[in-house]
Short mmCIF file of C-alpha atoms (C1' of nucleotides) in Angstrom, two decimals:
data_model
loop_
_atom_site.label_atom_id
_atom_site.label_comp_id
_atom_site.label_asym_id
_atom_site.label_seq_id
_atom_site.Cartn_x
_atom_site.Cartn_y
_atom_site.Cartn_z
CA MET A 16 42.65 -43.48 10.65
CA GLN A 17 43.54 -41.42 13.13
CA PRO A 18 43.06 -37.73 12.35
CA SER A 19 45.95 -35.46 12.73
CA SER A 20 45.54 -31.69 14.11
CA THR A 21 47.31 -29.96 11.28
CA THR A 22 45.95 -31.29 8.59
CA PRO A 23 42.26 -32.37 8.36
CA THR A 24 40.84 -35.38 7.71
CA HIS A 25 37.68 -35.18 5.38
CA SER A 26 34.31 -37.45 5.86
CA ALA A 27 31.10 -37.85 4.49
CA ASP A 28 28.07 -38.63 6.83
CA THR A 29 24.71 -39.38 5.69
CA VAL A 30 21.13 -38.47 7.12
CA LEU A 31 19.32 -41.53 5.38
CA LEU A 32 15.61 -41.14 5.63
CA ARG A 33 12.48 -43.19 4.52
CA VAL A 34 9.24 -43.32 5.48
CA ALA A 35 8.20 -46.85 6.66
CA SER A 36 4.53 -47.54 8.98
CA ASN A 37 3.15 -43.82 8.12
CA THR A 38 7.18 -43.24 10.10
CA LEU A 39 9.75 -40.88 9.27
CA GLU A 40 12.77 -42.98 9.96
CA THR A 41 16.77 -42.98 9.73
CA LEU A 42 19.35 -44.85 10.14
CA LEU A 43 21.53 -44.96 12.81
CA TRP A 44 24.18 -46.87 14.38
CA GLN A 45 25.45 -47.23 18.06
CA ARG A 46 28.90 -46.35 18.56
CA ARG A 47 30.78 -48.60 20.58
CA ASP A 48 34.09 -46.85 21.63
CA GLU A 49 34.92 -43.91 22.94
CA PRO A 50 34.60 -40.89 22.45
CA GLN A 51 30.78 -40.73 22.67
CA ALA A 52 30.47 -44.53 23.79
CA LEU A 53 26.87 -45.82 23.13
CA ARG A 54 25.56 -42.72 21.55
CA PHE A 55 24.40 -43.08 18.10
CA ALA A 56 25.79 -41.98 14.69
CA LEU A 57 24.72 -41.28 11.23
CA PRO A 58 26.33 -43.52 8.68
CA GLY A 59 29.44 -42.39 7.00
CA GLY A 60 33.21 -42.57 7.03
CA LEU A 61 36.55 -41.23 5.62
CA LEU A 62 37.16 -40.10 2.12
CA GLU A 63 39.75 -41.99 0.01
CA ARG A 64 41.87 -40.98 -2.49
CA GLY A 65 40.68 -39.73 -5.50
CA GLU A 66 36.85 -40.17 -4.26
CA SER A 67 34.65 -37.56 -4.58
CA LEU A 68 32.67 -37.06 -1.40
CA GLU A 69 29.53 -38.10 -3.05
CA ALA A 70 31.15 -41.43 -3.95
CA ALA A 71 32.70 -41.93 -0.35
CA ALA A 72 29.20 -41.00 0.93
CA LEU A 73 27.59 -43.97 -1.09
CA ARG A 74 30.37 -46.17 -0.21
CA HIS A 75 30.02 -46.15 3.22
CA LEU A 76 25.83 -46.36 3.11
CA VAL A 77 26.54 -49.71 0.71
CA ALA A 78 28.54 -50.79 3.52
CA LYS A 79 25.47 -50.01 5.77
CA VAL A 80 22.65 -50.84 3.65
CA GLY A 81 22.86 -54.01 1.74
CA ALA A 82 20.40 -52.46 -1.01
CA GLY A 83 21.37 -50.84 -4.47
CA PRO A 84 21.63 -47.25 -4.53
CA VAL A 85 20.05 -44.76 -2.58
CA ALA A 86 16.99 -42.73 -4.60
CA HIS A 87 18.19 -38.98 -4.22
CA LEU A 88 21.75 -38.08 -2.65
CA GLU A 89 22.18 -34.62 -2.14
CA GLN A 90 24.71 -32.20 -0.13
CA LEU A 91 23.53 -30.60 3.27
CA GLU A 92 26.41 -28.35 4.48
CA THR A 93 30.18 -28.79 5.24
CA ARG A 94 31.14 -28.51 9.00
CA SER A 95 34.84 -27.44 9.39
CA GLU A 96 35.35 -26.22 12.88
CA PRO A 97 38.74 -27.18 14.31
CA GLU A 98 37.03 -28.48 17.58
CA ARG A 99 34.32 -30.34 16.13
CA ASP A 100 35.94 -34.03 16.96
CA PRO A 101 38.13 -34.37 19.61
CA ARG A 102 40.35 -36.78 18.14
CA GLY A 103 41.34 -34.46 15.70
CA TRP A 104 40.67 -31.94 13.28
CA LEU A 105 37.72 -33.39 10.83
CA ILE A 106 36.15 -31.72 8.11
CA THR A 107 32.82 -33.44 7.47
CA THR A 108 30.46 -33.05 4.54
CA ALA A 109 26.46 -33.88 5.64
CA PHE A 110 24.59 -35.49 3.01
CA LEU A 111 20.59 -35.98 2.74
CA ALA A 112 19.86 -39.68 1.32
CA LEU A 113 16.58 -40.62 0.51
CA ALA A 114 15.29 -44.47 0.26
CA ARG A 115 12.50 -46.39 -0.76
CA PRO A 116 9.90 -48.02 1.88
CA ASP A 117 11.53 -51.19 0.45
CA VAL A 118 15.16 -51.02 0.73
CA GLN A 119 16.64 -53.59 3.06
CA VAL A 120 19.42 -53.39 5.33
CA ALA A 121 22.51 -55.03 5.99
CA GLU A 122 22.18 -57.36 8.87
CA ARG A 123 24.16 -55.89 11.67
CA ALA A 124 23.65 -55.71 15.33
CA ASP A 125 24.54 -51.77 15.61
CA THR A 126 22.52 -50.54 12.63
CA ALA A 127 18.89 -49.92 12.65
CA TRP A 128 15.85 -47.55 11.58
CA TYR A 129 14.77 -45.15 14.23
CA PRO A 130 12.07 -42.33 14.08
CA ALA A 131 13.74 -39.52 12.64
CA LEU A 132 11.32 -36.45 14.86
CA GLU A 133 12.05 -38.04 18.05
CA PRO A 134 15.91 -39.75 17.59
CA PRO A 135 18.13 -41.22 20.24
CA GLN A 136 20.83 -39.70 21.68
CA LEU A 137 22.98 -38.60 18.80
CA ALA A 138 27.07 -38.50 18.67
CA PHE A 139 28.70 -34.64 18.04
CA ASP A 140 26.71 -32.50 15.71
CA HIS A 141 24.33 -35.42 14.26
CA ALA A 142 20.98 -33.86 15.81
CA GLU A 143 21.83 -30.62 14.14
CA LEU A 144 22.82 -32.50 10.95
CA LEU A 145 19.06 -34.64 10.99
CA GLN A 146 17.42 -31.51 11.68
CA LEU A 147 18.82 -29.70 8.65
CA ALA A 148 18.13 -32.77 6.57
CA ILE A 149 14.27 -32.91 7.84
CA GLU A 150 13.60 -28.90 7.03
CA ARG A 151 15.44 -29.59 3.58
CA LEU A 152 13.18 -31.97 3.34
CA ARG A 153 10.21 -30.16 4.30
CA GLY A 154 10.71 -27.57 2.03
CA LYS A 155 11.59 -29.57 -1.10
CA LEU A 156 8.35 -31.57 -0.82
CA SER A 157 6.42 -28.34 -1.16
CA TYR A 158 8.19 -26.99 -4.10
CA SER A 159 9.60 -29.99 -5.76
CA ASN A 160 8.64 -33.74 -7.11
CA ILE A 161 11.43 -34.84 -4.21
CA ALA A 162 8.63 -37.48 -3.09
CA PHE A 163 9.50 -39.98 -5.80
CA ALA A 164 12.56 -40.95 -3.73
CA LEU A 165 10.24 -41.87 -0.77
CA VAL A 166 7.35 -43.96 -2.75
CA LEU A 167 7.76 -47.40 -4.79
CA PRO A 168 7.44 -46.14 -8.50
CA ALA A 169 3.61 -47.06 -8.42
CA PHE A 170 1.44 -45.96 -5.71
CA ALA A 171 -1.90 -44.60 -4.56
CA ILE A 172 -2.69 -41.15 -3.79
CA SER A 173 -3.99 -42.29 -0.09
CA GLU A 174 -0.20 -43.93 0.02
CA LEU A 175 1.54 -40.43 -0.78
CA ARG A 176 -0.40 -38.43 1.66
CA ASN A 177 0.73 -40.94 4.05
CA VAL A 178 4.41 -39.98 3.42
CA TYR A 179 3.48 -36.05 3.12
CA GLN A 180 1.70 -36.20 6.61
CA ALA A 181 4.92 -38.74 8.59
CA VAL A 182 7.35 -35.86 6.85
CA LEU A 183 5.50 -32.82 7.46
CA GLY A 184 4.02 -33.41 10.75
CA TYR A 185 0.34 -32.37 9.99
CA GLU A 186 -2.36 -33.85 8.45
CA VAL A 187 -2.74 -33.90 4.38
CA SER A 188 -6.23 -34.02 2.13
CA ALA A 189 -5.43 -36.50 -0.25
CA THR A 190 -8.01 -34.63 -2.87
CA ASN A 191 -6.17 -31.74 -2.58
CA LEU A 192 -2.45 -33.34 -2.90
CA GLN A 193 -3.89 -35.10 -5.82
CA ARG A 194 -4.90 -32.24 -7.69
CA VAL A 195 -1.90 -29.94 -7.10
CA LEU A 196 0.58 -32.52 -7.76
CA GLU A 197 -1.26 -33.36 -11.02
CA ARG A 198 -1.90 -29.69 -12.16
CA ASP A 199 1.85 -28.96 -11.73
CA GLY A 200 2.78 -32.08 -13.91
CA LEU A 201 4.55 -34.19 -11.58
CA ILE A 202 2.25 -37.00 -11.00
CA GLU A 203 0.32 -38.87 -13.24
CA ALA A 204 -1.89 -41.91 -13.41
CA THR A 205 -0.99 -45.03 -14.59
CA GLY A 206 -4.22 -46.24 -15.88
CA GLU A 207 -4.06 -49.44 -13.59
CA ARG A 208 -5.95 -49.78 -10.13
CA ARG A 209 -4.79 -52.14 -7.18
CA ALA A 210 -7.34 -54.35 -5.56
CA ALA A 211 -9.45 -53.07 -2.71
CA GLY A 212 -8.01 -53.65 0.97
CA ARG A 213 -9.62 -56.42 3.34
CA ARG A 214 -11.73 -53.82 4.71
CA GLY A 215 -13.41 -53.13 1.30
CA GLY A 216 -13.60 -49.73 -0.01
CA ARG A 217 -12.86 -48.14 -3.53
CA PRO A 218 -9.95 -49.75 -5.21
CA PRO A 219 -7.10 -47.02 -5.87
CA GLU A 220 -5.83 -45.94 -8.86
CA LEU A 221 -2.57 -46.11 -9.49
CA TYR A 222 0.09 -43.26 -9.90
CA ARG A 223 3.93 -42.48 -10.54
CA PHE A 224 5.83 -39.76 -10.69
CA VAL A 225 6.33 -38.37 -14.34
CA ASP A 226 10.31 -37.67 -13.51
CA GLU A 227 12.33 -39.98 -11.31
CA ARG A 228 14.98 -37.28 -10.84
CA LEU A 229 14.42 -33.98 -8.50
CA THR A 230 12.67 -31.75 -10.36
CA ILE A 231 11.87 -28.01 -9.04
CA SER A 232 7.87 -27.54 -9.63
CA ARG A 233 7.67 -24.08 -8.25
CA PRO A 234 10.68 -21.80 -8.94
CA TYR A 235 10.08 -18.67 -5.84
CA ALA A 236 8.80 -15.97 -7.99
CA ALA A 237 7.78 -13.46 -5.51
CA PHE A 238 6.49 -9.74 -6.88
CA ALA A 239 6.68 -11.24 -10.50
CA PRO A 240 4.13 -10.15 -12.98
CA ARG A 241 1.31 -11.51 -13.64
CA ARG A 242 2.26 -14.96 -15.93
CA SER A 243 -0.99 -14.39 -18.02
CA MET B 27 50.96 -24.56 -2.31
CA GLN B 28 50.84 -27.33 -4.50
CA PRO B 29 48.22 -29.56 -4.13
CA SER B 30 49.33 -33.32 -3.90
CA SER B 31 47.02 -35.77 -5.73
CA THR B 32 47.01 -37.98 -3.02
CA THR B 33 45.82 -35.76 -0.29
CA PRO B 34 43.04 -33.32 -0.86
CA THR B 35 44.29 -29.99 -0.60
CA HIS B 36 41.30 -27.53 0.79
CA SER B 37 40.14 -23.98 -0.40
CA ALA B 38 37.18 -21.72 0.02
CA ASP B 39 35.89 -19.58 -2.97
CA THR B 40 33.42 -16.68 -2.46
CA VAL B 41 30.95 -15.30 -4.67
CA LEU B 42 30.61 -11.63 -3.55
CA LEU B 43 27.54 -9.99 -4.53
CA ARG B 44 26.42 -6.43 -4.62
CA VAL B 45 23.97 -3.93 -6.21
CA ALA B 46 25.25 -0.73 -7.32
CA SER B 47 23.84 1.65 -9.77
CA ASN B 48 21.26 -0.93 -10.13
CA THR B 49 23.19 -3.80 -11.94
CA LEU B 50 24.14 -6.99 -9.98
CA GLU B 51 27.41 -7.32 -9.27
CA THR B 52 30.48 -9.52 -8.57
CA LEU B 53 33.74 -9.32 -7.24
CA LEU B 54 36.24 -11.33 -9.50
CA TRP B 55 40.20 -11.03 -10.50
CA GLN B 56 42.32 -12.12 -13.33
CA ARG B 57 44.18 -14.79 -13.51
CA ARG B 58 47.88 -14.19 -14.38
CA ASP B 59 49.24 -17.44 -14.64
CA GLU B 60 48.63 -20.95 -15.74
CA PRO B 61 46.08 -22.96 -16.17
CA GLN B 62 43.24 -20.66 -16.99
CA ALA B 63 45.31 -17.74 -17.53
CA LEU B 64 43.90 -14.29 -18.67
CA ARG B 65 40.20 -15.81 -17.13
CA PHE B 66 38.76 -14.46 -14.29
CA ALA B 67 38.44 -16.07 -11.01
CA LEU B 68 36.59 -15.57 -7.60
CA PRO B 69 38.35 -14.61 -4.64
CA GLY B 70 39.15 -17.28 -2.37
CA GLY B 71 42.39 -19.57 -1.20
CA LEU B 72 43.56 -22.34 0.74
CA LEU B 73 42.43 -23.44 3.99
CA GLU B 74 44.94 -22.75 6.81
CA ARG B 75 45.68 -25.14 10.38
CA GLY B 76 43.06 -25.09 12.38
CA GLU B 77 40.71 -22.57 10.76
CA SER B 78 37.20 -23.12 9.76
CA LEU B 79 35.92 -22.60 6.44
CA GLU B 80 34.06 -19.47 7.00
CA ALA B 81 36.95 -18.10 8.51
CA ALA B 82 39.42 -18.88 5.69
CA ALA B 83 36.62 -17.46 3.18
CA LEU B 84 36.36 -14.18 5.16
CA ARG B 85 40.05 -14.29 5.43
CA HIS B 86 40.49 -14.18 1.66
CA LEU B 87 37.61 -11.82 1.15
CA VAL B 88 39.68 -9.37 3.48
CA ALA B 89 43.15 -9.95 1.19
CA LYS B 90 40.81 -8.25 -1.27
CA VAL B 91 38.29 -6.33 -0.27
CA GLY B 92 39.43 -3.27 2.12
CA ALA B 93 36.18 -2.57 3.98
CA GLY B 94 35.17 -4.45 6.98
CA PRO B 95 33.12 -8.04 7.10
CA VAL B 96 30.49 -8.59 4.53
CA ALA B 97 26.89 -8.13 5.37
CA HIS B 98 25.82 -11.81 5.12
CA LEU B 99 28.30 -15.34 4.67
CA GLU B 100 26.76 -18.79 3.38
CA GLN B 101 28.13 -21.47 2.34
CA LEU B 102 26.97 -22.91 -1.26
CA GLU B 103 28.40 -26.24 -2.16
CA THR B 104 31.44 -28.41 -1.86
CA ARG B 105 33.16 -29.64 -5.15
CA SER B 106 35.25 -32.18 -4.46
CA GLU B 107 35.87 -34.02 -8.22
CA PRO B 108 39.22 -34.71 -7.94
CA GLU B 109 39.60 -33.41 -11.74
CA ARG B 110 38.34 -30.27 -11.11
CA ASP B 111 41.73 -28.49 -11.02
CA PRO B 112 44.29 -30.01 -13.50
CA ARG B 113 47.35 -29.24 -10.63
CA GLY B 114 46.01 -31.62 -8.59
CA TRP B 115 43.17 -32.72 -5.75
CA LEU B 116 41.58 -29.59 -4.60
CA ILE B 117 38.43 -29.48 -2.68
CA THR B 118 36.89 -26.53 -2.87
CA THR B 119 33.66 -25.31 -0.54
CA ALA B 120 32.22 -22.13 -2.43
CA PHE B 121 30.10 -19.77 -0.23
CA LEU B 122 27.50 -16.66 -0.86
CA ALA B 123 28.58 -13.39 0.07
CA LEU B 124 26.31 -10.31 0.28
CA ALA B 125 27.97 -6.87 0.48
CA ARG B 126 26.12 -3.16 1.10
CA PRO B 127 26.61 -0.62 -1.97
CA ASP B 128 29.24 1.69 -0.28
CA VAL B 129 32.24 -1.37 0.07
CA GLN B 130 35.72 -0.56 -1.00
CA VAL B 131 37.56 -2.41 -2.46
CA ALA B 132 41.50 -2.21 -2.18
CA GLU B 133 43.35 -0.72 -4.72
CA ARG B 134 44.24 -4.19 -6.96
CA ALA B 135 44.71 -3.94 -10.70
CA ASP B 136 44.08 -7.69 -11.03
CA THR B 137 40.43 -6.90 -8.96
CA ALA B 138 37.26 -5.27 -9.69
CA TRP B 139 33.24 -5.56 -9.86
CA TYR B 140 31.89 -7.08 -12.85
CA PRO B 141 28.16 -7.84 -14.16
CA ALA B 142 27.15 -11.15 -12.18
CA LEU B 143 24.22 -11.82 -14.94
CA GLU B 144 26.62 -11.20 -17.91
CA PRO B 145 29.98 -12.07 -16.49
CA PRO B 146 33.40 -12.34 -18.32
CA GLN B 147 34.68 -16.01 -19.05
CA LEU B 148 35.48 -17.34 -15.49
CA ALA B 149 38.21 -20.13 -14.76
CA PHE B 150 37.06 -23.66 -13.71
CA ASP B 151 34.09 -24.04 -12.50
CA HIS B 152 33.31 -21.03 -11.04
CA ALA B 153 30.67 -20.23 -13.76
CA GLU B 154 28.50 -22.76 -12.47
CA LEU B 155 29.19 -21.18 -9.04
CA LEU B 156 28.12 -18.04 -9.71
CA GLN B 157 24.89 -19.36 -11.07
CA LEU B 158 24.25 -21.28 -7.86
CA ALA B 159 25.12 -18.41 -5.83
CA ILE B 160 22.70 -15.85 -7.64
CA GLU B 161 19.87 -18.38 -7.93
CA ARG B 162 19.51 -18.91 -4.18
CA LEU B 163 20.07 -15.09 -3.92
CA ARG B 164 16.69 -14.59 -5.73
CA GLY B 165 14.97 -17.55 -3.70
CA LYS B 166 15.91 -16.24 -0.52
CA LEU B 167 14.51 -12.46 -1.75
CA SER B 168 11.07 -14.20 -1.90
CA TYR B 169 11.27 -15.81 1.42
CA SER B 170 13.23 -13.87 3.04
CA ASN B 171 15.04 -10.81 5.00
CA ILE B 172 17.81 -11.46 2.87
CA ALA B 173 17.81 -8.11 1.19
CA PHE B 174 19.47 -6.36 4.26
CA ALA B 175 22.82 -7.25 3.28
CA LEU B 176 22.19 -5.24 0.22
CA VAL B 177 20.90 -1.94 1.01
CA LEU B 178 22.30 0.54 3.44
CA PRO B 179 20.76 0.70 6.84
CA ALA B 180 18.53 3.31 6.14
CA PHE B 181 16.57 3.08 2.60
CA ALA B 182 13.56 4.13 0.58
CA ILE B 183 11.35 1.74 -0.59
CA SER B 184 11.93 2.70 -4.32
CA GLU B 185 15.75 2.06 -3.50
CA LEU B 186 15.05 -1.46 -2.06
CA ARG B 187 12.35 -1.93 -5.43
CA ASN B 188 15.94 -1.40 -7.44
CA VAL B 189 17.83 -4.20 -5.55
CA TYR B 190 14.87 -6.50 -6.16
CA GLN B 191 14.82 -5.85 -9.72
CA ALA B 192 18.59 -6.05 -10.17
CA VAL B 193 18.63 -9.52 -8.32
CA LEU B 194 15.61 -10.87 -10.09
CA GLY B 195 15.83 -9.28 -13.64
CA TYR B 196 12.50 -7.92 -13.63
CA GLU B 197 10.16 -5.28 -12.73
CA VAL B 198 9.05 -4.88 -8.79
CA SER B 199 5.79 -2.88 -8.01
CA ALA B 200 7.27 -0.41 -5.01
CA THR B 201 3.34 -0.27 -4.20
CA ASN B 202 3.39 -4.10 -3.62
CA LEU B 203 6.97 -5.11 -2.27
CA GLN B 204 6.56 -2.19 0.62
CA ARG B 205 3.00 -3.77 1.64
CA VAL B 206 4.30 -7.35 1.61
CA LEU B 207 7.42 -6.89 3.50
CA GLU B 208 6.02 -4.72 6.02
CA ARG B 209 2.80 -7.51 6.26
CA ASP B 210 5.63 -10.03 7.31
CA GLY B 211 7.03 -8.10 9.55
CA LEU B 212 10.49 -7.72 7.79
CA ILE B 213 10.75 -3.83 7.62
CA GLU B 214 9.28 -0.62 9.36
CA ALA B 215 9.51 3.20 9.00
CA THR B 216 12.53 4.91 10.49
CA GLY B 217 9.77 7.93 11.18
CA GLU B 218 12.75 9.78 9.15
CA ARG B 219 12.30 11.21 5.63
CA ARG B 220 15.06 12.11 2.99
CA ALA B 221 15.27 15.37 1.02
CA ALA B 222 13.56 15.48 -2.11
CA GLY B 223 15.50 14.81 -5.01
CA ARG B 224 17.06 17.46 -7.64
CA ARG B 225 13.84 16.96 -9.83
CA GLY B 226 11.30 17.55 -7.24
CA GLY B 227 8.89 14.42 -6.62
CA ARG B 228 7.75 14.03 -2.73
CA PRO B 229 10.32 13.02 -0.27
CA PRO B 230 10.65 9.04 0.55
CA GLU B 231 10.26 7.89 4.10
CA LEU B 232 13.29 5.87 5.42
CA TYR B 233 12.59 2.40 6.31
CA ARG B 234 14.67 -0.01 7.93
CA PHE B 235 15.07 -3.83 8.32
CA VAL B 236 13.89 -4.87 11.90
CA ASP B 237 16.24 -7.61 11.93
CA GLU B 238 19.63 -7.30 10.80
CA ARG B 239 20.32 -11.67 10.52
CA LEU B 240 18.82 -13.48 7.90
CA THR B 241 15.40 -14.31 9.09
CA ILE B 242 12.71 -17.00 7.09
CA SER B 243 9.63 -14.90 6.98
CA ARG B 244 7.74 -17.54 4.90
CA PRO B 245 8.58 -21.04 6.11
CA TYR B 246 6.97 -23.81 2.86
CA ALA B 247 3.93 -25.01 4.61
CA ALA B 248 2.28 -26.59 1.17
CA PHE B 249 -0.97 -28.41 1.86
CA ALA B 250 -1.17 -27.10 5.41
CA PRO B 251 -4.48 -26.69 7.03
CA ARG B 252 -5.66 -22.68 7.11
CA ARG B 253 -4.18 -21.05 9.99
CA SER B 254 -6.77 -19.09 10.95
"C1'" DC C 25 -27.38 -52.75 2.30
"C1'" DC C 26 -23.64 -50.77 4.97
"C1'" DA C 27 -19.20 -49.47 6.24
"C1'" DA C 28 -15.19 -47.93 4.13
"C1'" DA C 29 -12.11 -46.07 1.01
"C1'" DA C 30 -11.57 -43.23 -3.39
"C1'" DG C 31 -12.42 -39.75 -6.48
"C1'" DT C 32 -14.94 -35.39 -8.49
"C1'" DG C 33 -17.52 -30.63 -8.41
"C1'" DT C 34 -18.04 -27.27 -5.94
"C1'" DT C 35 -17.45 -23.33 -3.19
"C1'" DG C 36 -15.00 -19.75 0.09
"C1'" DG C 37 -11.51 -17.16 2.01
"C1'" DG C 38 -7.29 -14.79 1.87
"C1'" DA C 39 -3.13 -13.01 -0.06
"C1'" DA C 40 -0.90 -10.64 -4.09
"C1'" DT C 41 -0.95 -7.82 -7.88
"C1'" DA C 42 -2.97 -4.22 -10.56
"C1'" DC C 43 -4.86 -0.09 -10.75
"C1'" DA C 44 -6.60 4.64 -9.59
"C1'" DC C 45 -5.93 8.37 -7.05
"C1'" DC C 46 -4.10 11.49 -3.68
"C1'" DC C 47 0.30 13.78 -1.74
"C1'" DA C 48 4.49 16.81 -1.30
"C1'" DT C 49 8.22 18.72 -3.14
"C1'" DG C 50 11.63 21.58 -6.71
"C1'" DC C 51 11.45 25.10 -10.33
"C1'" DG D 23 1.34 25.68 -12.06
"C1'" DC D 24 3.12 21.38 -13.47
"C1'" DA D 25 6.52 17.70 -13.72
"C1'" DT D 26 8.55 14.14 -10.60
"C1'" DG D 27 8.41 10.66 -7.53
"C1'" DG D 28 6.33 8.90 -3.22
"C1'" DG D 29 2.37 6.89 -0.84
"C1'" DT D 30 -2.71 4.78 0.06
"C1'" DG D 31 -6.94 3.00 -1.00
"C1'" DT D 32 -9.61 -0.01 -3.89
"C1'" DA D 33 -10.22 -3.75 -7.23
"C1'" DT D 34 -9.01 -8.32 -9.73
"C1'" DT D 35 -7.56 -12.34 -10.04
"C1'" DC D 36 -6.27 -16.76 -8.78
"C1'" DC D 37 -4.52 -20.03 -5.87
"C1'" DC D 38 -5.93 -24.07 -2.46
"C1'" DA D 39 -8.29 -25.57 1.42
"C1'" DA D 40 -12.89 -26.76 2.18
"C1'" DC D 41 -16.77 -29.35 2.15
"C1'" DA D 42 -20.26 -31.92 -0.44
"C1'" DC D 43 -21.37 -35.39 -2.77
"C1'" DT D 44 -20.68 -39.43 -5.48
"C1'" DT D 45 -18.19 -44.17 -7.09
"C1'" DT D 46 -16.66 -48.67 -6.00
"C1'" DT D 47 -15.50 -52.10 -3.76
"C1'" DG D 48 -16.39 -55.90 0.94
"C1'" DG D 49 -18.74 -58.62 3.95
#
DNA sequence: CCAAAAGTGTTGGGAATACACCCATGC
DNA sequence: GCATGGGTGTATTCCCAACACTTTTGG
């Protein structure tokens, strides 16, 4: 397992994000051994023979996360500077993965969810990778249906708004969120409603995402002629 | 050089783009040997010991392109499927590089510029990588100053418009282009003008990009409160 | 009946495209 | 003078945040 310094060893590390109790959280584990003992690290690990990076990322996630496949996985960046890891030359491809609020993680003492916007002290360059993941997610919330991977299959608009708020970090109007996403054809009403909460209030209509795979709804088209 | 199938070999391939005579072009070389003989391929090659992927991409570009450093380089994606290359397991990180119209490429019979939107038949998965590069560039034209890497340091607005048109594939109004980019603080007048062309016409004012490094001018901020 | 939550109708501001018109040069 | 290319000023459109108001529940 010790990387040599003449041939690169390849690993896949994943920023796994979810929104739970209105907070953007990421899954981290605390290192026991040097280097960087006690610091927190992204889940990940080495590539096996004949395995793709995506498969490796998912395999190492499964070792941490008990539940089934994550709802979305995409590449972020590949870091290859030879000095990244003091133990030897390690090339790492970082991934962004998204999970629904109901994922269950395996019971391991060293692994838990932490606030992604105020994480504990991270090992190596993992703080940068986390930041990169958050920015990627924020961007895609604005021009794609990526939020499908952060909510349950049927949801109330107010829940979706809470997800947007938790990720973007500012208040979002449920009214306008609904109209924009409906107009772009990203969400649709299921026809069902949920019972009202304890404190009363009108029962919310339940919506679903039309597509459960990443779809770009607003391709950038600056300086384009009007589409009328 | 023959990759083994138990340990991955790593390479860096680059989609190098420029705009010349109002056409988006990419640098390709024609393979002589099997596999995929006679097909065209992106410039690139293997990673050396202790070298970063970015350094490898630039080094292999220099072997093809005589001129100095390219104006912009960024990562696109890392492809790791074990079956990508019939000769063995080859992990490839693809890059997008941009060059100004005055780059000179080394005189090599097998290497030349080709229309990026209608390329010749490409080897392996290089057609996908080229497409990815074009889409990335189109997106960034809309929300960043990335065009700085495709024009000379001083340029007329109409030249800049031609670059936008060549990349985006539709007509762009020079009037609006100027106003939007000036308003975003991306370009500024140099104060100089160029002599009029042969057929007359008012001499154009010359502009420059304020920054010569990638700057995001329009961060996506959907559903955000008004910034007034 | 009142509070709480959800949803609809409507308004208004701002930004980008479109268009009309003026400017400066070559021949 | 007139064609050609460059630049400015103004109009129009359209999107979306903002806000007022209605709907539906619990207690």
